[in-house]
Amino acid sequence: MDNKFYITTPIYYVNDKPHIGHAYSSIVADVLARWRFGQGEDVVFSMGVDENAQKTVDAAAKRGEEIRAYTDRMAEIWQSTWEKLGLSYTDFIRTTEERHAAVVVDFWRRLEAAGDLYKEKYEGWYCRGHEAFLNEDELTPDGLCPEHKTKPDWVSEENYYFALSKYQQPLLDFYAAHEDFVAPANRFNEVKSFVERGLEDVSFSREKKAWGIPVPDDPEQVIYVWADALVNYITVVGGIEGWEQHPADIHVVGKDILRFHAVIWPAMLMSAGLPLPGQALASGFFTIDGVKISKTIGNVIDPLDLTARYGNDALRYFLLREIPFGEDGDFSEAKMRDRYNADLANGLGNFAARVLALAEKEESVAELSDPAFQLEMDRMRQLAFLRTKEFKFNEALAAIWAAISFGDRYMNNEAVWAIQDGEDRRENLGNLIALLGAVAEVLLPYLPDSSRKISAAIRREDGATRASRIEPLFPRVTA
Ligand code: ME8
């Protein structure tokens, strides 16, 4: 085994700018990337944008912009949002890049060589919101897409088909042999029953479209956006050889696109004779104040508006602490503000400020000496590790916050600020500083900015531990 860890987020559509739902999946991937990096792994963390979609064409037209200029502008907005949120991605891919088109063509030829692509007349309802065909029985009684509330396009054309049905049994065998392939487990069960019900071949190209990657040797056809988008994961690692050496370990996705990642993508890889990814990790969906995130409703929240008020770490903390990973959840700024004030301003921020301010007054503090502290730190480290590994981010954070409460209680019980005896005070503060340092260390993947500030305030000098006070990490916020 090499020492590499390869994790991806979905590549998002550029028909609009990022909202908080996109930030959620991206932050989850970032926590895992930082966590594995902290274990000494060589991390590849890729993000990007999915540009070759019909909805890109529609969005540019609606705004009266030339399509390339539009996608350039949007790609920049997406990337700079991740930059401002401090995400530690190592590659940002745009599907309009030449490096990608070349890999998509290579990949297409492999499917062709396997005899898994054939041309046939197709008729069906294409939903531009889904960028997928919907079955008649999936539409509302008045013929609309139930999710996007729009009338799908009636498409009647010759398409290339991918022989997905051929992979029903190989997929089921693969699932049986890889019981962690989809997490959480309940989502895996949904995927398995979907495949058990039988698979239909999927249309893998569109006729006479001006936008997208042309089918090799058949310029009348453009490769279906999903058949192009999924291949981005191969492009990022330099093409087919790179993927063969180390396929993705984790694809972080939302539950809406799990089938593409857990059914179609593995089948495509099997057809191409390539190794399969380690895991598809599916997040739930969240609403805002109980309502689906939607531009029409006007409840779209820009993550940067929130971080301007609360900071990057606070957004990370809230999303990971509030919503058990995999479940659907609800976002509300009032809830975020409450948690911010309770757990961050009064919790971590206050604890760090008190301990560091008291310790600063000492020339140096003693070494960790209290076994109860040692036990608490061990418990916290172990639980944070296990829960992160299980993707139970809320429980990992709860375990860290239990250690903060332990420290707070100790301070209050011992009234550390009032201890007169110098040696006793140095000893108490030594235990508290050791605990705070350990909290900062396990928090690094979760709250990187705060973790670094705390760690930087605790120094080892001439064999002694010294501390200095810091600016408030989380100033209280009022409505
Ligand atoms: O599907 N709650 O892109 P997309 C939680 N281009 N997560 C949400 C969310 C919500 N309300 N809304 C969006 C695409 N997401 C394709 C992907 S990958 C090869 C191609 C997140 O812009 C979630 O991760 O529609 C979801 O899967 C993704 O955004 C969909 O982003």
Short mmCIF file of C-alpha atoms and ligand atoms in Angstrom, two decimals:
data_model
loop_
_atom_site.label_atom_id
_atom_site.label_comp_id
_atom_site.label_asym_id
_atom_site.label_seq_id
_atom_site.Cartn_x
_atom_site.Cartn_y
_atom_site.Cartn_z
CA MET A 1 0.00 0.00 0.00
CA ASP A 2 1.22 3.45 -0.80
CA ASN A 3 0.87 6.29 1.60
CA LYS A 4 -1.53 8.25 -0.56
CA PHE A 5 -5.07 9.31 0.26
CA TYR A 6 -7.25 10.53 -2.60
CA ILE A 7 -10.55 12.24 -1.80
CA THR A 8 -12.97 14.13 -4.05
CA THR A 9 -16.01 16.39 -3.79
CA PRO A 10 -18.69 16.47 -6.47
CA ILE A 11 -17.78 18.83 -9.27
CA TYR A 12 -20.57 21.38 -9.04
CA TYR A 13 -22.60 22.88 -11.87
CA VAL A 14 -21.87 26.47 -12.77
CA ASN A 15 -25.44 27.54 -13.50
CA ASP A 16 -25.27 29.47 -10.26
CA LYS A 17 -22.90 30.34 -7.45
CA PRO A 18 -22.18 28.11 -4.44
CA HIS A 19 -24.71 27.87 -1.64
CA ILE A 20 -24.44 26.41 1.79
CA GLY A 21 -25.40 22.88 0.63
CA HIS A 22 -22.36 22.79 -1.63
CA ALA A 23 -20.21 24.16 1.18
CA TYR A 24 -21.37 21.33 3.40
CA SER A 25 -20.10 18.47 1.18
CA SER A 26 -16.91 20.41 0.54
CA ILE A 27 -16.24 20.99 4.25
CA VAL A 28 -16.83 17.31 5.03
CA ALA A 29 -14.24 16.37 2.41
CA ASP A 30 -11.86 19.00 3.79
CA VAL A 31 -12.08 17.60 7.33
CA LEU A 32 -11.25 14.12 6.06
CA ALA A 33 -8.41 15.43 3.89
CA ARG A 34 -6.88 17.31 6.82
CA TRP A 35 -7.39 14.40 9.15
CA ARG A 36 -5.58 11.96 6.89
CA PHE A 37 -2.86 14.52 6.22
CA GLY A 38 -2.39 14.75 9.98
CA GLN A 39 -1.73 11.02 9.98
CA GLY A 40 1.18 11.54 7.63
CA GLU A 41 -0.59 10.64 4.42
CA ASP A 42 0.11 12.18 1.08
CA VAL A 43 -3.28 13.75 0.34
CA VAL A 44 -4.83 14.49 -3.03
CA PHE A 45 -8.03 16.44 -2.46
CA SER A 46 -9.83 17.44 -5.62
CA MET A 47 -12.69 19.82 -6.26
CA GLY A 48 -13.94 21.40 -9.44
CA VAL A 49 -16.76 22.45 -11.70
CA ASP A 50 -18.96 20.52 -14.12
CA GLU A 51 -19.31 22.84 -17.08
CA ASN A 52 -20.41 20.71 -20.04
CA ALA A 53 -24.07 20.70 -19.08
CA GLN A 54 -27.17 21.92 -20.84
CA LYS A 55 -27.88 24.08 -17.78
CA THR A 56 -24.61 25.96 -18.37
CA VAL A 57 -25.81 26.86 -21.85
CA ASP A 58 -29.19 27.95 -20.46
CA ALA A 59 -27.65 30.00 -17.64
CA ALA A 60 -25.27 31.85 -19.96
CA ALA A 61 -28.09 32.58 -22.43
CA LYS A 62 -30.34 33.84 -19.66
CA ARG A 63 -27.69 36.30 -18.57
CA GLY A 64 -26.89 37.25 -22.15
CA GLU A 65 -23.25 36.19 -21.77
CA GLU A 66 -21.03 34.40 -24.22
CA ILE A 67 -20.73 30.85 -22.90
CA ARG A 68 -16.95 30.65 -22.45
CA ALA A 69 -16.77 34.03 -20.79
CA TYR A 70 -19.62 32.94 -18.54
CA THR A 71 -17.99 29.66 -17.49
CA ASP A 72 -14.65 31.42 -16.88
CA ARG A 73 -16.37 33.92 -14.63
CA MET A 74 -18.32 31.25 -12.74
CA ALA A 75 -15.35 28.87 -12.32
CA GLU A 76 -13.52 31.77 -10.72
CA ILE A 77 -16.43 32.42 -8.33
CA TRP A 78 -16.51 28.76 -7.26
CA GLN A 79 -12.80 28.45 -6.77
CA SER A 80 -12.47 31.70 -4.88
CA THR A 81 -15.32 30.67 -2.57
CA TRP A 82 -13.40 27.52 -1.58
CA GLU A 83 -10.27 29.58 -1.25
CA LYS A 84 -12.00 32.01 1.11
CA LEU A 85 -13.46 29.16 3.15
CA GLY A 86 -9.89 27.94 3.58
CA LEU A 87 -10.42 24.53 1.99
CA SER A 88 -7.23 22.56 1.54
CA TYR A 89 -7.91 21.19 -1.96
CA THR A 90 -4.89 20.25 -4.00
CA ASP A 91 -6.53 20.29 -7.44
CA PHE A 92 -9.36 22.23 -9.00
CA ILE A 93 -10.67 20.79 -12.23
CA ARG A 94 -12.82 22.37 -14.91
CA THR A 95 -14.36 19.90 -17.34
CA THR A 96 -13.74 22.34 -20.21
CA GLU A 97 -9.98 21.89 -19.77
CA GLU A 98 -8.11 20.10 -22.53
CA ARG A 99 -6.50 17.67 -20.10
CA HIS A 100 -10.00 16.46 -19.25
CA ALA A 101 -11.30 16.09 -22.81
CA ALA A 102 -8.28 13.93 -23.63
CA VAL A 103 -8.97 11.56 -20.73
CA VAL A 104 -12.69 11.40 -21.52
CA VAL A 105 -11.86 10.34 -25.06
CA ASP A 106 -9.45 7.64 -23.81
CA PHE A 107 -12.08 6.42 -21.43
CA TRP A 108 -14.82 6.39 -24.07
CA ARG A 109 -12.65 4.26 -26.34
CA ARG A 110 -12.24 1.72 -23.57
CA LEU A 111 -16.01 1.37 -23.16
CA GLU A 112 -16.27 1.03 -26.93
CA ALA A 113 -13.52 -1.62 -27.01
CA ALA A 114 -15.37 -3.57 -24.32
CA GLY A 115 -18.41 -3.61 -26.63
CA ASP A 116 -20.45 -1.65 -24.10
CA LEU A 117 -21.49 1.28 -26.30
CA TYR A 118 -24.12 0.91 -29.00
CA LYS A 119 -26.22 3.35 -30.98
CA GLU A 120 -29.98 3.31 -30.81
CA LYS A 121 -32.93 5.59 -31.22
CA TYR A 122 -33.97 7.08 -27.93
CA GLU A 123 -37.17 8.79 -26.92
CA GLY A 124 -37.79 10.16 -23.48
CA TRP A 125 -38.18 13.08 -21.12
CA TYR A 126 -34.93 14.92 -20.39
CA CYS A 127 -34.94 17.07 -17.26
CA ARG A 128 -32.40 19.89 -17.49
CA GLY A 129 -32.39 20.26 -13.71
CA HIS A 130 -31.35 16.63 -13.24
CA GLU A 131 -29.32 16.52 -16.45
CA ALA A 132 -30.87 13.09 -16.85
CA PHE A 133 -33.78 11.29 -18.49
CA LEU A 134 -36.79 10.66 -16.29
CA ASN A 135 -39.24 7.81 -16.72
CA GLU A 136 -42.83 8.70 -17.52
CA ASP A 137 -43.97 7.32 -14.15
CA GLU A 138 -41.55 9.62 -12.32
CA LEU A 139 -43.33 12.75 -13.58
CA THR A 140 -46.18 14.54 -11.80
CA PRO A 141 -49.74 14.04 -13.13
CA ASP A 142 -49.33 17.21 -15.19
CA GLY A 143 -46.07 15.97 -16.68
CA LEU A 144 -43.57 18.01 -14.65
CA CYS A 145 -40.33 16.97 -12.97
CA PRO A 146 -41.45 16.57 -9.33
CA GLU A 147 -38.23 18.10 -8.03
CA HIS A 148 -37.59 20.98 -10.41
CA LYS A 149 -41.27 21.67 -11.21
CA THR A 150 -40.33 22.18 -14.85
CA LYS A 151 -41.54 20.42 -17.97
CA PRO A 152 -38.80 18.09 -19.24
CA ASP A 153 -37.79 18.27 -22.93
CA TRP A 154 -39.19 15.53 -25.16
CA VAL A 155 -36.11 14.07 -26.82
CA SER A 156 -36.30 11.79 -29.80
CA GLU A 157 -32.89 11.09 -31.26
CA GLU A 158 -30.17 8.55 -31.95
CA ASN A 159 -27.87 8.15 -28.94
CA TYR A 160 -25.04 6.01 -27.82
CA TYR A 161 -26.10 3.71 -25.05
CA PHE A 162 -23.95 2.33 -22.27
CA ALA A 163 -24.75 -1.32 -21.48
CA LEU A 164 -25.33 -0.74 -17.78
CA SER A 165 -27.71 -3.73 -17.50
CA LYS A 166 -24.80 -6.07 -18.20
CA TYR A 167 -23.23 -5.00 -14.91
CA GLN A 168 -26.08 -5.83 -12.59
CA GLN A 169 -24.51 -9.06 -11.29
CA PRO A 170 -20.90 -7.81 -11.26
CA LEU A 171 -22.07 -4.81 -9.23
CA LEU A 172 -23.96 -6.97 -6.76
CA ASP A 173 -20.91 -9.21 -6.40
CA PHE A 174 -18.73 -6.20 -5.86
CA TYR A 175 -21.09 -4.78 -3.20
CA ALA A 176 -21.12 -8.13 -1.41
CA ALA A 177 -17.33 -8.17 -1.31
CA HIS A 178 -17.00 -4.53 -0.21
CA GLU A 179 -19.35 -3.92 2.64
CA ASP A 180 -18.15 -0.34 3.17
CA PHE A 181 -18.42 0.69 -0.45
CA VAL A 182 -21.26 3.08 0.36
CA ALA A 183 -21.58 4.83 3.70
CA PRO A 184 -23.76 5.32 5.67
CA ALA A 185 -25.05 1.74 5.62
CA ASN A 186 -28.72 2.65 5.10
CA ARG A 187 -27.82 4.41 1.86
CA PHE A 188 -25.91 1.31 0.77
CA ASN A 189 -29.07 -0.75 1.27
CA GLU A 190 -30.98 1.67 -0.98
CA VAL A 191 -28.33 1.29 -3.67
CA LYS A 192 -28.36 -2.50 -3.43
CA SER A 193 -32.12 -2.77 -3.73
CA PHE A 194 -32.08 -0.38 -6.66
CA VAL A 195 -29.61 -2.62 -8.48
CA GLU A 196 -31.41 -5.81 -7.44
CA ARG A 197 -34.57 -4.51 -9.11
CA GLY A 198 -32.69 -4.60 -12.43
CA LEU A 199 -30.78 -2.03 -14.46
CA GLU A 200 -31.59 -0.41 -17.76
CA ASP A 201 -28.98 0.72 -20.23
CA VAL A 202 -28.37 4.47 -20.15
CA SER A 203 -28.14 7.01 -22.89
CA PHE A 204 -24.55 8.23 -22.96
CA SER A 205 -24.67 10.90 -25.66
CA ARG A 206 -26.84 13.66 -27.07
CA GLU A 207 -27.35 14.52 -30.72
CA LYS A 208 -26.27 17.78 -32.38
CA LYS A 209 -25.37 19.77 -29.32
CA ALA A 210 -22.89 22.58 -29.70
CA TRP A 211 -21.62 22.43 -26.12
CA GLY A 212 -19.74 19.50 -24.60
CA ILE A 213 -17.12 16.93 -25.53
CA PRO A 214 -17.74 15.38 -28.98
CA VAL A 215 -17.97 11.60 -29.27
CA PRO A 216 -14.72 10.35 -30.84
CA ASP A 217 -15.19 9.78 -34.60
CA ASP A 218 -18.81 10.89 -34.47
CA PRO A 219 -18.89 14.69 -34.28
CA GLU A 220 -22.69 14.75 -34.59
CA GLN A 221 -22.84 13.45 -31.03
CA VAL A 222 -21.77 14.99 -27.74
CA ILE A 223 -20.89 12.88 -24.72
CA TYR A 224 -23.59 12.92 -22.04
CA VAL A 225 -22.61 15.30 -19.26
CA TRP A 226 -22.48 12.64 -16.53
CA ALA A 227 -20.39 10.28 -18.69
CA ASP A 228 -17.93 13.16 -18.97
CA ALA A 229 -18.21 14.53 -15.42
CA LEU A 230 -17.50 11.29 -13.54
CA VAL A 231 -14.28 10.84 -15.48
CA ASN A 232 -12.96 14.03 -13.86
CA TYR A 233 -11.78 11.84 -10.99
CA ILE A 234 -9.39 10.15 -13.41
CA THR A 235 -8.24 13.39 -15.04
CA VAL A 236 -7.22 14.81 -11.70
CA VAL A 237 -4.64 12.09 -11.11
CA GLY A 238 -3.11 12.55 -14.54
CA GLY A 239 -5.20 10.09 -16.55
CA ILE A 240 -5.81 6.37 -16.68
CA GLU A 241 -2.38 5.33 -15.47
CA GLY A 242 -2.62 7.56 -12.42
CA TRP A 243 -6.02 6.09 -11.56
CA GLU A 244 -4.72 2.55 -12.01
CA GLN A 245 -1.95 3.28 -9.54
CA HIS A 246 -4.26 4.80 -6.99
CA PRO A 247 -8.02 5.17 -7.55
CA ALA A 248 -10.01 7.53 -5.32
CA ASP A 249 -10.33 6.40 -1.73
CA ILE A 250 -13.43 8.45 -1.03
CA HIS A 251 -15.94 10.25 -3.22
CA VAL A 252 -17.94 12.62 -1.04
CA VAL A 253 -21.36 13.14 -2.65
CA GLY A 254 -24.88 14.22 -1.75
CA LYS A 255 -27.59 11.56 -1.65
CA ASP A 256 -29.06 13.07 -4.85
CA ILE A 257 -26.10 11.85 -6.91
CA LEU A 258 -25.29 8.64 -5.07
CA ARG A 259 -26.64 6.39 -7.84
CA PHE A 260 -24.33 7.99 -10.35
CA HIS A 261 -21.37 7.29 -8.04
CA ALA A 262 -22.32 3.91 -6.63
CA VAL A 263 -23.96 2.31 -9.68
CA ILE A 264 -23.09 3.96 -13.01
CA TRP A 265 -19.51 4.98 -12.15
CA PRO A 266 -18.37 1.56 -10.89
CA ALA A 267 -20.02 -0.08 -13.91
CA MET A 268 -18.19 2.33 -16.23
CA LEU A 269 -14.92 1.49 -14.49
CA MET A 270 -15.57 -2.24 -14.73
CA SER A 271 -16.27 -1.85 -18.42
CA ALA A 272 -13.05 0.14 -18.88
CA GLY A 273 -11.10 -2.51 -16.97
CA LEU A 274 -10.07 -0.07 -14.26
CA PRO A 275 -9.96 -0.34 -10.48
CA LEU A 276 -12.96 0.87 -8.47
CA PRO A 277 -12.94 3.63 -5.87
CA GLY A 278 -12.80 2.76 -2.19
CA GLN A 279 -15.98 4.39 -1.01
CA ALA A 280 -18.85 6.69 -1.86
CA LEU A 281 -19.78 8.74 1.16
CA ALA A 282 -23.26 10.19 0.88
CA SER A 283 -24.43 13.22 2.82
CA GLY A 284 -28.07 13.96 3.48
CA PHE A 285 -29.74 17.09 2.23
CA PHE A 286 -30.60 20.05 4.29
CA THR A 287 -33.27 22.63 4.25
CA ILE A 288 -33.18 26.23 5.45
CA ASP A 289 -35.64 27.09 8.17
CA GLY A 290 -37.45 23.92 7.19
CA VAL A 291 -37.71 24.79 3.50
CA LYS A 292 -35.85 23.25 0.54
CA ILE A 293 -32.99 25.46 -0.68
CA SER A 294 -34.28 27.14 -3.79
CA LYS A 295 -33.68 30.28 -5.78
CA THR A 296 -37.37 30.67 -6.49
CA ILE A 297 -38.14 30.68 -2.79
CA GLY A 298 -35.20 33.04 -2.28
CA ASN A 299 -33.70 31.24 0.72
CA VAL A 300 -30.31 30.54 -0.86
CA ILE A 301 -27.56 31.27 1.65
CA ASP A 302 -24.11 32.22 0.43
CA PRO A 303 -21.61 30.56 2.80
CA LEU A 304 -19.40 33.65 2.53
CA ASP A 305 -22.13 35.84 4.06
CA LEU A 306 -22.07 33.59 7.12
CA THR A 307 -18.31 33.37 7.42
CA ALA A 308 -18.05 37.16 7.15
CA ARG A 309 -20.03 37.34 10.40
CA TYR A 310 -18.96 34.21 12.26
CA GLY A 311 -15.68 33.08 10.71
CA ASN A 312 -14.76 29.94 8.76
CA ASP A 313 -14.31 27.72 11.80
CA ALA A 314 -17.75 28.60 13.14
CA LEU A 315 -19.44 27.54 9.90
CA ARG A 316 -17.50 24.27 9.92
CA TYR A 317 -18.35 23.67 13.55
CA PHE A 318 -22.04 24.32 13.14
CA LEU A 319 -22.54 22.18 10.03
CA LEU A 320 -20.62 19.23 11.42
CA ARG A 321 -21.96 19.45 14.96
CA GLU A 322 -25.59 20.09 14.16
CA ILE A 323 -26.33 17.56 11.42
CA PRO A 324 -25.44 13.90 12.04
CA PHE A 325 -23.59 12.97 8.86
CA GLY A 326 -25.79 11.17 6.34
CA GLU A 327 -29.05 12.45 7.75
CA ASP A 328 -31.14 15.25 6.38
CA GLY A 329 -30.94 18.36 8.49
CA ASP A 330 -32.09 21.92 8.77
CA PHE A 331 -30.04 25.07 8.72
CA SER A 332 -31.12 28.21 10.47
CA GLU A 333 -29.02 31.19 11.30
CA ALA A 334 -30.69 31.50 14.70
CA LYS A 335 -29.59 27.94 15.55
CA MET A 336 -26.11 28.68 14.28
CA ARG A 337 -25.89 31.81 16.42
CA ASP A 338 -27.06 29.93 19.51
CA ARG A 339 -24.48 27.20 19.06
CA TYR A 340 -21.84 29.76 18.25
CA ASN A 341 -22.44 31.63 21.48
CA ALA A 342 -22.86 28.52 23.63
CA ASP A 343 -20.19 26.17 22.29
CA LEU A 344 -17.67 28.49 20.68
CA ALA A 345 -17.79 31.86 22.46
CA ASN A 346 -18.62 30.48 25.93
CA GLY A 347 -17.14 27.04 25.36
CA LEU A 348 -13.86 26.68 23.52
CA GLY A 349 -13.16 30.42 23.19
CA ASN A 350 -13.72 31.21 26.84
CA PHE A 351 -11.81 28.16 28.08
CA ALA A 352 -8.79 28.93 25.90
CA ALA A 353 -8.83 32.61 26.86
CA ARG A 354 -9.00 31.92 30.60
CA VAL A 355 -6.32 29.24 30.66
CA LEU A 356 -3.92 31.14 28.45
CA ALA A 357 -4.37 34.44 30.32
CA LEU A 358 -3.61 32.81 33.67
CA ALA A 359 -0.70 30.80 32.31
CA GLU A 360 0.81 33.89 30.75
CA LYS A 361 1.35 35.33 34.21
CA GLU A 362 3.64 32.45 35.12
CA GLU A 363 7.26 32.32 34.03
CA SER A 364 6.43 28.76 32.93
CA VAL A 365 3.88 26.09 33.84
CA ALA A 366 4.53 22.59 35.20
CA GLU A 367 4.31 19.39 33.14
CA LEU A 368 1.13 17.34 33.02
CA SER A 369 0.92 15.51 36.35
CA ASP A 370 -2.72 14.73 37.14
CA PRO A 371 -3.76 11.21 36.02
CA ALA A 372 -7.38 12.37 35.74
CA PHE A 373 -6.29 14.84 33.06
CA GLN A 374 -4.28 12.18 31.31
CA LEU A 375 -7.31 9.90 31.28
CA GLU A 376 -9.56 12.62 29.94
CA MET A 377 -7.10 13.44 27.17
CA ASP A 378 -6.73 9.78 26.20
CA ARG A 379 -10.49 9.35 26.13
CA MET A 380 -10.92 12.42 23.97
CA ARG A 381 -8.18 11.45 21.51
CA GLN A 382 -9.47 7.92 21.15
CA LEU A 383 -13.11 8.89 20.69
CA ALA A 384 -12.32 11.73 18.30
CA PHE A 385 -10.26 9.32 16.21
CA LEU A 386 -12.86 6.55 16.13
CA ARG A 387 -15.83 8.81 15.47
CA THR A 388 -14.02 10.64 12.68
CA LYS A 389 -13.14 7.30 11.13
CA GLU A 390 -16.82 6.32 11.28
CA PHE A 391 -17.84 9.69 9.77
CA LYS A 392 -19.70 10.56 12.95
CA PHE A 393 -18.33 14.07 12.97
CA ASN A 394 -20.92 15.37 15.43
CA GLU A 395 -19.89 12.72 17.94
CA ALA A 396 -16.20 13.42 17.46
CA LEU A 397 -16.88 17.07 18.24
CA ALA A 398 -19.04 16.15 21.22
CA ALA A 399 -16.14 14.09 22.61
CA ILE A 400 -13.81 17.08 22.27
CA TRP A 401 -16.34 19.38 23.90
CA ALA A 402 -16.66 16.94 26.81
CA ALA A 403 -12.94 17.48 27.46
CA ILE A 404 -13.43 21.25 27.32
CA SER A 405 -16.21 20.96 29.91
CA PHE A 406 -13.94 18.80 32.05
CA GLY A 407 -11.33 21.57 31.97
CA ASP A 408 -13.91 24.26 32.71
CA ARG A 409 -15.28 22.34 35.68
CA TYR A 410 -11.80 21.78 37.02
CA MET A 411 -10.98 25.48 36.80
CA ASN A 412 -14.12 26.45 38.63
CA ASN A 413 -13.87 23.72 41.28
CA GLU A 414 -10.26 24.51 42.04
CA ALA A 415 -10.72 28.28 41.57
CA VAL A 416 -7.36 28.20 39.81
CA TRP A 417 -7.25 32.01 39.44
CA ALA A 418 -7.27 32.41 43.25
CA ILE A 419 -4.61 29.85 44.18
CA GLN A 420 -1.98 31.62 46.25
CA ASP A 421 0.68 28.94 46.41
CA GLY A 422 2.94 29.47 43.36
CA GLU A 423 3.94 25.83 42.85
CA ASP A 424 0.36 24.65 43.20
CA ARG A 425 -0.77 27.23 40.65
CA ARG A 426 1.96 26.20 38.17
CA GLU A 427 0.90 22.59 38.55
CA ASN A 428 -2.80 23.25 38.01
CA LEU A 429 -2.08 25.40 35.01
CA GLY A 430 0.31 22.79 33.66
CA ASN A 431 -2.53 20.26 33.56
CA LEU A 432 -4.92 22.74 32.00
CA ILE A 433 -2.42 23.81 29.35
CA ALA A 434 -1.72 20.17 28.50
CA LEU A 435 -5.44 19.61 28.06
CA LEU A 436 -5.90 22.75 25.97
CA GLY A 437 -2.95 21.75 23.80
CA ALA A 438 -4.47 18.31 23.25
CA VAL A 439 -7.85 19.88 22.37
CA ALA A 440 -6.14 22.10 19.80
CA GLU A 441 -4.36 19.11 18.33
CA VAL A 442 -7.47 16.96 17.81
CA LEU A 443 -9.37 19.99 16.54
CA LEU A 444 -6.91 20.65 13.72
CA PRO A 445 -8.92 18.93 10.97
CA TYR A 446 -12.18 20.40 12.25
CA LEU A 447 -11.35 23.99 13.21
CA PRO A 448 -7.95 24.61 11.62
CA ASP A 449 -7.75 28.37 12.29
CA SER A 450 -8.60 28.20 15.98
CA SER A 451 -6.48 25.13 16.48
CA ARG A 452 -3.43 26.88 15.05
CA LYS A 453 -3.97 30.01 17.13
CA ILE A 454 -4.16 28.00 20.34
CA SER A 455 -1.18 25.82 19.48
CA ALA A 456 0.89 28.90 18.63
CA ALA A 457 0.14 30.37 22.07
CA ILE A 458 1.72 27.38 23.83
CA ARG A 459 5.50 27.14 23.43
CA ARG A 460 8.23 24.77 24.53
CA GLU A 461 11.32 26.82 25.42
CA ASP A 462 14.44 25.67 27.28
CA GLY A 463 12.69 22.53 28.48
CA ALA A 464 9.76 24.50 29.94
CA THR A 465 6.19 25.20 28.77
CA ARG A 466 5.16 28.84 28.45
CA ALA A 467 1.92 30.35 27.23
CA SER A 468 0.64 33.69 26.06
CA ARG A 469 -2.84 35.13 25.81
CA ILE A 470 -4.66 35.35 22.48
CA GLU A 471 -7.28 37.61 20.92
CA PRO A 472 -10.81 36.26 21.56
CA LEU A 473 -11.33 33.36 19.15
CA PHE A 474 -15.09 33.78 18.94
CA PRO A 475 -16.40 37.20 20.00
CA ARG A 476 -20.05 36.93 21.03
CA VAL A 477 -22.57 37.67 18.29
CA THR A 478 -25.97 39.17 18.96
CA ALA A 479 -28.93 38.96 16.61
O1 ME8 B 1 -24.93 17.21 -9.13
N1 ME8 B 1 -27.95 19.92 1.14
O2 ME8 B 1 -23.74 19.17 -9.21
P1 ME8 B 1 -24.61 20.14 -8.27
C1 ME8 B 1 -26.79 19.24 1.13
N2 ME8 B 1 -22.44 18.37 -11.34
N3 ME8 B 1 -25.99 19.17 0.06
C2 ME8 B 1 -26.34 19.81 -1.05
C3 ME8 B 1 -27.54 20.56 -1.13
C4 ME8 B 1 -28.37 20.59 0.04
N4 ME8 B 1 -29.51 21.25 0.07
N5 ME8 B 1 -27.62 21.09 -2.35
C5 ME8 B 1 -26.51 20.68 -3.04
C6 ME8 B 1 -24.04 17.92 -9.59
N6 ME8 B 1 -25.73 19.92 -2.26
C7 ME8 B 1 -23.06 17.34 -10.60
C8 ME8 B 1 -22.04 16.51 -9.85
S1 ME8 B 1 -19.89 14.88 -9.82
C9 ME8 B 1 -19.07 13.98 -10.96
C10 ME8 B 1 -21.04 15.80 -10.74
C11 ME8 B 1 -24.43 19.33 -2.63
O3 ME8 B 1 -24.04 21.50 -8.48
C12 ME8 B 1 -24.46 17.79 -2.56
O4 ME8 B 1 -23.13 17.33 -2.43
O5 ME8 B 1 -26.05 19.94 -8.50
C13 ME8 B 1 -24.96 17.42 -3.94
O6 ME8 B 1 -24.66 16.09 -4.29
C14 ME8 B 1 -24.21 18.42 -4.79
O7 ME8 B 1 -24.19 19.63 -4.00
C15 ME8 B 1 -24.89 18.65 -6.15
O8 ME8 B 1 -24.22 19.69 -6.80
#
